[in-house]
GROMACS .gro file of C-alpha atoms in nm:
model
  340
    1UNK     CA    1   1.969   1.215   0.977
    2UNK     CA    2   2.223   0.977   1.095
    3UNK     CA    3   1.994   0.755   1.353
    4UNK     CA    4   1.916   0.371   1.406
    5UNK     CA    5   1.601   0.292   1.195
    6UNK     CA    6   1.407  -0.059   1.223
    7UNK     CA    7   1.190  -0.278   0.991
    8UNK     CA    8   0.989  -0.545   1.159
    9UNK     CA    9   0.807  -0.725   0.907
   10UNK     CA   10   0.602  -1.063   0.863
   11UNK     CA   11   0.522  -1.226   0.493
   12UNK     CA   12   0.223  -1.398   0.430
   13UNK     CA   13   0.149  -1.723   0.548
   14UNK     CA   14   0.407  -1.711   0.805
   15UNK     CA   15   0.465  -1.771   1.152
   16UNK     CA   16   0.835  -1.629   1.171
   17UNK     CA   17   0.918  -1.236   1.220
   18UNK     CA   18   1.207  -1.091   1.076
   19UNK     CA   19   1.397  -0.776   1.223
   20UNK     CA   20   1.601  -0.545   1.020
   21UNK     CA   21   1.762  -0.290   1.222
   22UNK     CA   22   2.037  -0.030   1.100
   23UNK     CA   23   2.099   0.270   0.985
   24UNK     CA   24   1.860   0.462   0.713
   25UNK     CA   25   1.981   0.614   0.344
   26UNK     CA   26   1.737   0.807   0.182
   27UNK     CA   27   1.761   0.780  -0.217
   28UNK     CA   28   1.575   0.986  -0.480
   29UNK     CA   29   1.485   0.736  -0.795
   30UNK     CA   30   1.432   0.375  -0.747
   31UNK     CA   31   1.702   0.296  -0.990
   32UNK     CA   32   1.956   0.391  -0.675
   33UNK     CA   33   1.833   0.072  -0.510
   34UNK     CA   34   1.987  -0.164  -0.801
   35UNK     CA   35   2.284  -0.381  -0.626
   36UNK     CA   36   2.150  -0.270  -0.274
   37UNK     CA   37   1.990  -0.477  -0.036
   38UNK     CA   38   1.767  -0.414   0.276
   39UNK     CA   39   1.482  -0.344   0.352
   40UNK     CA   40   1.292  -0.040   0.136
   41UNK     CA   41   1.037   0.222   0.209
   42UNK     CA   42   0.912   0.350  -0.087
   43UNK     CA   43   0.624   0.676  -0.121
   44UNK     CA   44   0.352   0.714  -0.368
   45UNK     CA   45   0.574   1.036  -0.497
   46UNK     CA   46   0.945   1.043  -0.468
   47UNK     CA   47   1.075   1.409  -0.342
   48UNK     CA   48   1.327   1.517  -0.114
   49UNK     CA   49   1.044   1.582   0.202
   50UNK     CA   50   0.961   1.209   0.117
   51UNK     CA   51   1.263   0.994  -0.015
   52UNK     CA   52   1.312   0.645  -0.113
   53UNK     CA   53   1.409   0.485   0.243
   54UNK     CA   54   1.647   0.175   0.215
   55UNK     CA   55   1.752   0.040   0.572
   56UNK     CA   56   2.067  -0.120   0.562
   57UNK     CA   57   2.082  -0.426   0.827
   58UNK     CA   58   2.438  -0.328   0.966
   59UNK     CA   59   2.342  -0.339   1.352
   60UNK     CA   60   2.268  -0.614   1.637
   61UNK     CA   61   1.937  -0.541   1.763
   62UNK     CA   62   1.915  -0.360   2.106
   63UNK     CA   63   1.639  -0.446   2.324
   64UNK     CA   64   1.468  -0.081   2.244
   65UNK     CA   65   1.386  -0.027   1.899
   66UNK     CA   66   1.411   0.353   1.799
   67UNK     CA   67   1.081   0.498   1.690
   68UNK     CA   68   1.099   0.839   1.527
   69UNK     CA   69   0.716   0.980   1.508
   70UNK     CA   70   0.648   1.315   1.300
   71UNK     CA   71   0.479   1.555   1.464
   72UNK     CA   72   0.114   1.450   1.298
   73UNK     CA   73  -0.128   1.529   1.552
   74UNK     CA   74  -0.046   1.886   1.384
   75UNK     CA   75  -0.216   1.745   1.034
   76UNK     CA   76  -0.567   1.770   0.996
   77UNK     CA   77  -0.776   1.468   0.859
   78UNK     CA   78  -0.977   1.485   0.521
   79UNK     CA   79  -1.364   1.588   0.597
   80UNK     CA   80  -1.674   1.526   0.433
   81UNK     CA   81  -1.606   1.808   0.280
   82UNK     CA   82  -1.270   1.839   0.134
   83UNK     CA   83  -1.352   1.436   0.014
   84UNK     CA   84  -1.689   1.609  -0.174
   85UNK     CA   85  -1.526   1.852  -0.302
   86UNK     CA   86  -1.213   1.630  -0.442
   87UNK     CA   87  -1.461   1.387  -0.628
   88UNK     CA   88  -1.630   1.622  -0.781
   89UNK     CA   89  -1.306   1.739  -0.967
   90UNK     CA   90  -1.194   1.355  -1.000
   91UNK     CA   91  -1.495   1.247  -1.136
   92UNK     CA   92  -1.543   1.535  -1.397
   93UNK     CA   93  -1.269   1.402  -1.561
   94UNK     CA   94  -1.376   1.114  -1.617
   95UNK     CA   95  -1.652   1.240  -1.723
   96UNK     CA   96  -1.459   1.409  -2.008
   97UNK     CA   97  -1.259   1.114  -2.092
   98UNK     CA   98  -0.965   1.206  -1.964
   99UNK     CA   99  -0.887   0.947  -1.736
  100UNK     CA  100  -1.015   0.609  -1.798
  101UNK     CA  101  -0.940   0.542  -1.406
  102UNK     CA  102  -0.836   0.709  -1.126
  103UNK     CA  103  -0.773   0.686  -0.776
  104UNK     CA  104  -0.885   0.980  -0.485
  105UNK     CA  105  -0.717   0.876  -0.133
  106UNK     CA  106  -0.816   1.020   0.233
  107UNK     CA  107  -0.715   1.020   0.560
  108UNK     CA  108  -0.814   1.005   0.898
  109UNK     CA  109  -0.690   1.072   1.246
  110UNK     CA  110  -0.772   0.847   1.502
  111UNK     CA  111  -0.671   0.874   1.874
  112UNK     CA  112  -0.432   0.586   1.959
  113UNK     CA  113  -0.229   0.518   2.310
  114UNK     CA  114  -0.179   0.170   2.178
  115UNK     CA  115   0.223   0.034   2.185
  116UNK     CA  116   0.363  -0.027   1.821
  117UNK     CA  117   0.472  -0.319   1.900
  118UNK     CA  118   0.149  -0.469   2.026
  119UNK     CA  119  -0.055  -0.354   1.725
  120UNK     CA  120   0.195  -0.546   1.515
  121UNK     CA  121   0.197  -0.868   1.657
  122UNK     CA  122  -0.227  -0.800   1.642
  123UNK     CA  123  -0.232  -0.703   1.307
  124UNK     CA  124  -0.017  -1.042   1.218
  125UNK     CA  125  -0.281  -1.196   1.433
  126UNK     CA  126  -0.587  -1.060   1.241
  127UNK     CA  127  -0.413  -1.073   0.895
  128UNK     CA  128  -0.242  -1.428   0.862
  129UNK     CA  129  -0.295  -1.385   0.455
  130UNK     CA  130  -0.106  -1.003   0.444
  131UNK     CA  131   0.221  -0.848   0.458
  132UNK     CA  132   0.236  -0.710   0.789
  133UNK     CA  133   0.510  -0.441   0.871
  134UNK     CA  134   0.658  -0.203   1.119
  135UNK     CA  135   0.879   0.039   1.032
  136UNK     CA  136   1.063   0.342   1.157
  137UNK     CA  137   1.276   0.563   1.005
  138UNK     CA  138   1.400   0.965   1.010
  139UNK     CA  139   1.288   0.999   0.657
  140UNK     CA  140   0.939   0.865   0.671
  141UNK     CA  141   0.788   0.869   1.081
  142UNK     CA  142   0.674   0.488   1.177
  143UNK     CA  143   0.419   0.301   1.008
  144UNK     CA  144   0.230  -0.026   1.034
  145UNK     CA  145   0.104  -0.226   0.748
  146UNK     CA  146  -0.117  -0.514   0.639
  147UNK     CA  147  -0.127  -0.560   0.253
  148UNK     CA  148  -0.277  -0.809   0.055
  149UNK     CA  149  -0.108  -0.657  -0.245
  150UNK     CA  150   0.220  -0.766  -0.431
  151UNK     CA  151   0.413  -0.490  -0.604
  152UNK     CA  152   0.708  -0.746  -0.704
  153UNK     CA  153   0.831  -1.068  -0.529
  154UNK     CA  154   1.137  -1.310  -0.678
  155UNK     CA  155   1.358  -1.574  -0.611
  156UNK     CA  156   1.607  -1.794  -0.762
  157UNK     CA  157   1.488  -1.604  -1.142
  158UNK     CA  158   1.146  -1.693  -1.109
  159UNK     CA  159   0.926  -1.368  -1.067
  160UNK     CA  160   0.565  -1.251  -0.940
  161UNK     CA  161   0.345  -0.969  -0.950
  162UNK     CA  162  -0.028  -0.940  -0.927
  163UNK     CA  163  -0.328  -0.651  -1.037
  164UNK     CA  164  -0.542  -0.632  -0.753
  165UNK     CA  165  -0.850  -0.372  -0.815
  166UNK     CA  166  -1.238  -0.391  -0.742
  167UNK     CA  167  -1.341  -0.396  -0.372
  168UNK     CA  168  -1.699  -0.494  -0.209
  169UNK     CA  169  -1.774  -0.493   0.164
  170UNK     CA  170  -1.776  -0.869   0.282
  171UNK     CA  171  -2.112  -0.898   0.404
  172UNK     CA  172  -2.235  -1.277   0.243
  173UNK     CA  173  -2.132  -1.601   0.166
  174UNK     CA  174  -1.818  -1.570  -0.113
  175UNK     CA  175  -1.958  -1.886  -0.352
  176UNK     CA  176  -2.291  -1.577  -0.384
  177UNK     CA  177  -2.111  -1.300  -0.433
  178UNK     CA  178  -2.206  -1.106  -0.780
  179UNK     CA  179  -1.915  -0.875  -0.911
  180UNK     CA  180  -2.009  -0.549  -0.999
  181UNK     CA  181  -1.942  -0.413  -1.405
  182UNK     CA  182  -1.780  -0.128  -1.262
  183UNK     CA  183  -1.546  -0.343  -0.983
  184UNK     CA  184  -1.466  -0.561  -1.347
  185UNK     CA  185  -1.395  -0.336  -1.552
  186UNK     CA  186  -1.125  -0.132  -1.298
  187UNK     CA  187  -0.984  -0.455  -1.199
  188UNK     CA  188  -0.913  -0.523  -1.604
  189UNK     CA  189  -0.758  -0.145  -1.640
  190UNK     CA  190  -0.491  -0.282  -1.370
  191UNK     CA  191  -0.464  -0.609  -1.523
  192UNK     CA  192  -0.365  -0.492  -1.891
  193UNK     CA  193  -0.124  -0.225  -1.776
  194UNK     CA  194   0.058  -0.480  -1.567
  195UNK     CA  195   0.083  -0.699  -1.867
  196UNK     CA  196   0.141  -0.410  -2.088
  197UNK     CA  197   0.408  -0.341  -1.806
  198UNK     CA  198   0.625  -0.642  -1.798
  199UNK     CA  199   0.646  -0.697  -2.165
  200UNK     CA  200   0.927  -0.509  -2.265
  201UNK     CA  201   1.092  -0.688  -1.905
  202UNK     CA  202   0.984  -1.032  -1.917
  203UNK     CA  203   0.991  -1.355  -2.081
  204UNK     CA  204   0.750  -1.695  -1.976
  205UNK     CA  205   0.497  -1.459  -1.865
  206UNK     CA  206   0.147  -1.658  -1.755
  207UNK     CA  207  -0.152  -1.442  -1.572
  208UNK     CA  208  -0.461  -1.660  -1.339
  209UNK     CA  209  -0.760  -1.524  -1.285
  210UNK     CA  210  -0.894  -1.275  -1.180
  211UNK     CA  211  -1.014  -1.470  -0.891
  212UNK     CA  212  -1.168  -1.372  -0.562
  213UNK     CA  213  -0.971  -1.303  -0.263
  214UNK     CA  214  -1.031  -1.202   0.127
  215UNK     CA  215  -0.889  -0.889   0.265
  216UNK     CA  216  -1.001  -0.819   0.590
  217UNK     CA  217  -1.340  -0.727   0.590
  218UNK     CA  218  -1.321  -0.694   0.194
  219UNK     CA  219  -1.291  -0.886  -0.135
  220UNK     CA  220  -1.090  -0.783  -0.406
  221UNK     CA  221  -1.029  -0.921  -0.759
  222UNK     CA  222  -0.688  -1.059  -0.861
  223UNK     CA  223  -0.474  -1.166  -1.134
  224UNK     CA  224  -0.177  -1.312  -1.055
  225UNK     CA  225   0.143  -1.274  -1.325
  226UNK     CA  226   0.437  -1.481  -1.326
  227UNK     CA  227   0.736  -1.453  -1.546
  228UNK     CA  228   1.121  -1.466  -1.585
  229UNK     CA  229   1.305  -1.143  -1.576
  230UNK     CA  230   1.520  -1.067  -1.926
  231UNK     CA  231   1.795  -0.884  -1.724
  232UNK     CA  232   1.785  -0.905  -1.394
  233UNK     CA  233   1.727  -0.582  -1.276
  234UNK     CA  234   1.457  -0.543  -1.061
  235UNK     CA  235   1.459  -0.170  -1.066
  236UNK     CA  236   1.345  -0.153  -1.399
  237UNK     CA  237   1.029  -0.392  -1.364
  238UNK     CA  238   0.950  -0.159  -1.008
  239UNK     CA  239   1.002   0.167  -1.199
  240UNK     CA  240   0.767   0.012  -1.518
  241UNK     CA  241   0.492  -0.099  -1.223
  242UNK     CA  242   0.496   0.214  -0.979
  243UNK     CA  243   0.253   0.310  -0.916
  244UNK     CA  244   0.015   0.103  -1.058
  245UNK     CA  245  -0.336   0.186  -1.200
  246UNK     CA  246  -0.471   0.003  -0.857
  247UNK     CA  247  -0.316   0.355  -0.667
  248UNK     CA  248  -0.281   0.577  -0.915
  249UNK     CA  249  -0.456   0.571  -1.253
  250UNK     CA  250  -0.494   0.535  -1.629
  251UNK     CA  251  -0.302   0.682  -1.826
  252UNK     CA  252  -0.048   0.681  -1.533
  253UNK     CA  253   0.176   0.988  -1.599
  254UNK     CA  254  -0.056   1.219  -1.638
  255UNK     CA  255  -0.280   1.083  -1.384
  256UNK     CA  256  -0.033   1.105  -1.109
  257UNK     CA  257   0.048   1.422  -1.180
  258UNK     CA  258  -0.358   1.514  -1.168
  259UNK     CA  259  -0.295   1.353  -0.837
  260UNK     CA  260  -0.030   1.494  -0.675
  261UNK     CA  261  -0.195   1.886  -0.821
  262UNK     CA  262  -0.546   1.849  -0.694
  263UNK     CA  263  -0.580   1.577  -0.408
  264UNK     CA  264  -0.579   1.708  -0.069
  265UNK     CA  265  -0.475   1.382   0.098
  266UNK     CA  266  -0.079   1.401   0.109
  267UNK     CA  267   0.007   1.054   0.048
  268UNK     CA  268   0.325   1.031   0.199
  269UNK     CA  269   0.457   0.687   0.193
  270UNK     CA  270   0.078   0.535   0.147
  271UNK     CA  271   0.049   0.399  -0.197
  272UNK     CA  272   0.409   0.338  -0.215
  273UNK     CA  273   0.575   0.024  -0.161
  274UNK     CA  274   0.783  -0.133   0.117
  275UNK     CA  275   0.918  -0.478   0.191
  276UNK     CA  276   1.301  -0.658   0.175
  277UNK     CA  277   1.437  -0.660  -0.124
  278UNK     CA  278   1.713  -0.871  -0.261
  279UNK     CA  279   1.769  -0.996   0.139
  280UNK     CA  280   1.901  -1.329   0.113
  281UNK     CA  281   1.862  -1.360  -0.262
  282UNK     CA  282   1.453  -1.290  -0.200
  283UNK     CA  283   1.286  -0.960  -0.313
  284UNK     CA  284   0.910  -0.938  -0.129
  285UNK     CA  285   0.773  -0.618  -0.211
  286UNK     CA  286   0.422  -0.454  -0.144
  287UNK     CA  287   0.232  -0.183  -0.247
  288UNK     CA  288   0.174   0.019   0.126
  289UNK     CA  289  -0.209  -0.054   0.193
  290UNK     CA  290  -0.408  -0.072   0.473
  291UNK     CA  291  -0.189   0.130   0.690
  292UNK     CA  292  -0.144   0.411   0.924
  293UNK     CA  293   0.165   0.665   1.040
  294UNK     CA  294   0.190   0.593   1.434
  295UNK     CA  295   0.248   0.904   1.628
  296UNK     CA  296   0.278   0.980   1.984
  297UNK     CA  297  -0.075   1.003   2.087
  298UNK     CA  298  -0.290   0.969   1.759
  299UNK     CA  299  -0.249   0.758   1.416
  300UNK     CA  300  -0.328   0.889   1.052
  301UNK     CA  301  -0.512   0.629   0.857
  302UNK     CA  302  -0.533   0.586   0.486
  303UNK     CA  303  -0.721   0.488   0.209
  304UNK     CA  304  -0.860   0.525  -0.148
  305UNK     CA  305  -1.073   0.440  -0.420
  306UNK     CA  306  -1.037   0.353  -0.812
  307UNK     CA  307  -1.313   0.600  -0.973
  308UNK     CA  308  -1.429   0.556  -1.296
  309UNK     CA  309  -1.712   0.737  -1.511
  310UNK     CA  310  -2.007   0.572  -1.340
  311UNK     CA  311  -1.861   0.583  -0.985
  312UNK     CA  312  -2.114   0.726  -0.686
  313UNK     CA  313  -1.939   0.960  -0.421
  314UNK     CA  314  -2.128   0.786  -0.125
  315UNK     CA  315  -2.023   0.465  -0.210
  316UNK     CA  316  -1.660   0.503  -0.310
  317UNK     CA  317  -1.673   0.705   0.047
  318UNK     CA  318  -1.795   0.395   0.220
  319UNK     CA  319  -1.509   0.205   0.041
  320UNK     CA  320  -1.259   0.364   0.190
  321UNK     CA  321  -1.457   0.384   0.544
  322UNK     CA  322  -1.413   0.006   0.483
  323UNK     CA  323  -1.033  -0.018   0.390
  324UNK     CA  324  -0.967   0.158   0.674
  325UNK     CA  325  -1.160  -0.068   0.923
  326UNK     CA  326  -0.786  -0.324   0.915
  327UNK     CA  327  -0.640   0.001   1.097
  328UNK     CA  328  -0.932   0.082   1.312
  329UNK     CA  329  -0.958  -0.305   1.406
  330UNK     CA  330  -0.570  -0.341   1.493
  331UNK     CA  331  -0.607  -0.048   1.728
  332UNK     CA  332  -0.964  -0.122   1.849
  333UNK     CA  333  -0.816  -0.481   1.961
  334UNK     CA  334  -0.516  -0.351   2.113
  335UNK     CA  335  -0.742  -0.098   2.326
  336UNK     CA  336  -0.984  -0.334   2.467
  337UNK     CA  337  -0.628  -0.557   2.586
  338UNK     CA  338  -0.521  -0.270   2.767
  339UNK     CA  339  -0.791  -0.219   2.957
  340UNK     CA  340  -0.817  -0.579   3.021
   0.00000   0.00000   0.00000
């Protein structure tokens, strides 16, 4: 698949919009990225059908950016059903102590004649605090994303991660808001194994928090980790981190591969990671969230949920209806302007 791919991406914070435009390599292990720099499209599962995606800026910019879409309007969404039915088998292994955490994603389709472009440049309006990005490659269809979370972000041998986990609907005044035991006690799971995580990787390591933060419509609760790296190699700190207990689970092999056996939502590149990495000496990675795969007429949303023992179906449900209001708002926005 020898085409021009594009990354159009915005950090946090910022006014300023950065194009990378070039051609795609697909890679199979994260430790092919080491020396490399571009920007990289990671999935929640590396396999050949879904590939580590670095895009190499070798090209000027032409004035049409090449959009490859997948053919998803031949996917069907997640129901009631199937999500009932995946729970169930989540949740009864929690119940047995299997897992201490784990999370159950779902998608949904959502009619969309909206341009690409346009819901970027609204999602960068809506989200001033994310990472907002479009990309498009062969290897992984085109995307748009607004996280709030940090997989891995450096510069000049100072370092940054964070553990974001917990989510309530924003519906009051933040200086009220009551956390949960349950959103406290999944937000710690994430915390320690990112700790536990950069250990063997770091020196100088501090965490803050966990503190409050806005989302969106949500809140989440953060720690925030900053260290020095002992060698250098970022590869090894991403391939420690990936994917973290805040996608994935606890203990994280064998909850990933509990994943990837029984959850009907194929993940694709939701729940992986994305950003420019070592692109100008700066490596801003984050963990794909709040996002959707454009196609030609519809979009596939995604979401999920951290379960743990005492977990209620109807409520983690809600919590994803809620994560995937970001999407739902971009294109609702972008709608109502074309009619206009």
């Amino acid at each position: 698949m020898d085409s021009d791919s594009f990354a159009l991406y915005r950090l946090p914070q910022h006014d300023d919009c950065t194009l990378v435009y070039g051609k795609a390599q697909s890679l199979l292990s994260i430790g092919d990225l080491e020396g490399l720099s571009g920007f990289v499209v990671a999935p929640f599962a590396i396999d050949a059908s879904t590939p580590v995606v670095l895009i190499m800026p070798t090209r000027e910019a032409c004035h049409d950016m090449p959009f490859h879409y997948r053919d998803i309007q031949a996917e069907l969404p997640d129901s009631r059903d199937i999500y009932s039915r995946d729970f169930a088998r989540f949740h009864m292994q929690l119940a047995q102590d299997v897992f201490g955490k784990i999370v159950l994603a779902r998608r949904a389709s959502v009619e969309c004649s909206c341009r690409a472009i346009d819901m970027f440049h609204k999602a960068c309006a809506l989200y001033p605090h994310a990472f907002v990005a479009l990309f498009s490659t062969p290897f992984s269809g085109t995307w748009l994303v607004a996280s709030p979370e940090v997989l891995l972000e450096g510069h000049n041998g100072c370092w940054h991660t964070m553990a974001l986990a917990g989510t309530m609907h924003l519906d009051q005044d933040l200086e009220q808001l009551r956390w949960s035991e349950k959103n406290i006690r999944e937000q710690r799971y994430v915390a320690t194994y990112v700790s536990d995580c950069l250990r063997p990787f770091a020196h100088d390591l501090k965490e803050l928090g966990p503190r409050t933060v806005k989302a969106g419509n949500v809140v989440h609760l953060r720690s925030d980790f900053t260290f020095g790296m002992n060698d250098d190699n970022a590869c090894h700190v991403i391939e420690a981190l990936h994917p973290t207990p805040a996608v994935c689970g606890v203990p994280k092999d064998d909850a990933l591969h509990f994943i990837l056996d029984n959850e009907h939502c194929d993940r694709r590149y939701y729940s992986g990671f994305s950003g420019p990495m070592a692109t100008d000496g700066e490596t801003h990675l984050y963990v794909t969230l709040r996002c959707m795969e454009i196609g030609k007429t519809s979009c596939m949303l995604y979401a999920g949920g951290g379960l743990l023992n005492d977990s209620l179906e109807h409520a983690e449900w809600d919590e994803t209806e809620a994560k995937m209001h970001a999407m739902k708002n971009v294109i609702n926005r972008c709608s109502v302007i074309k009619q206009i």
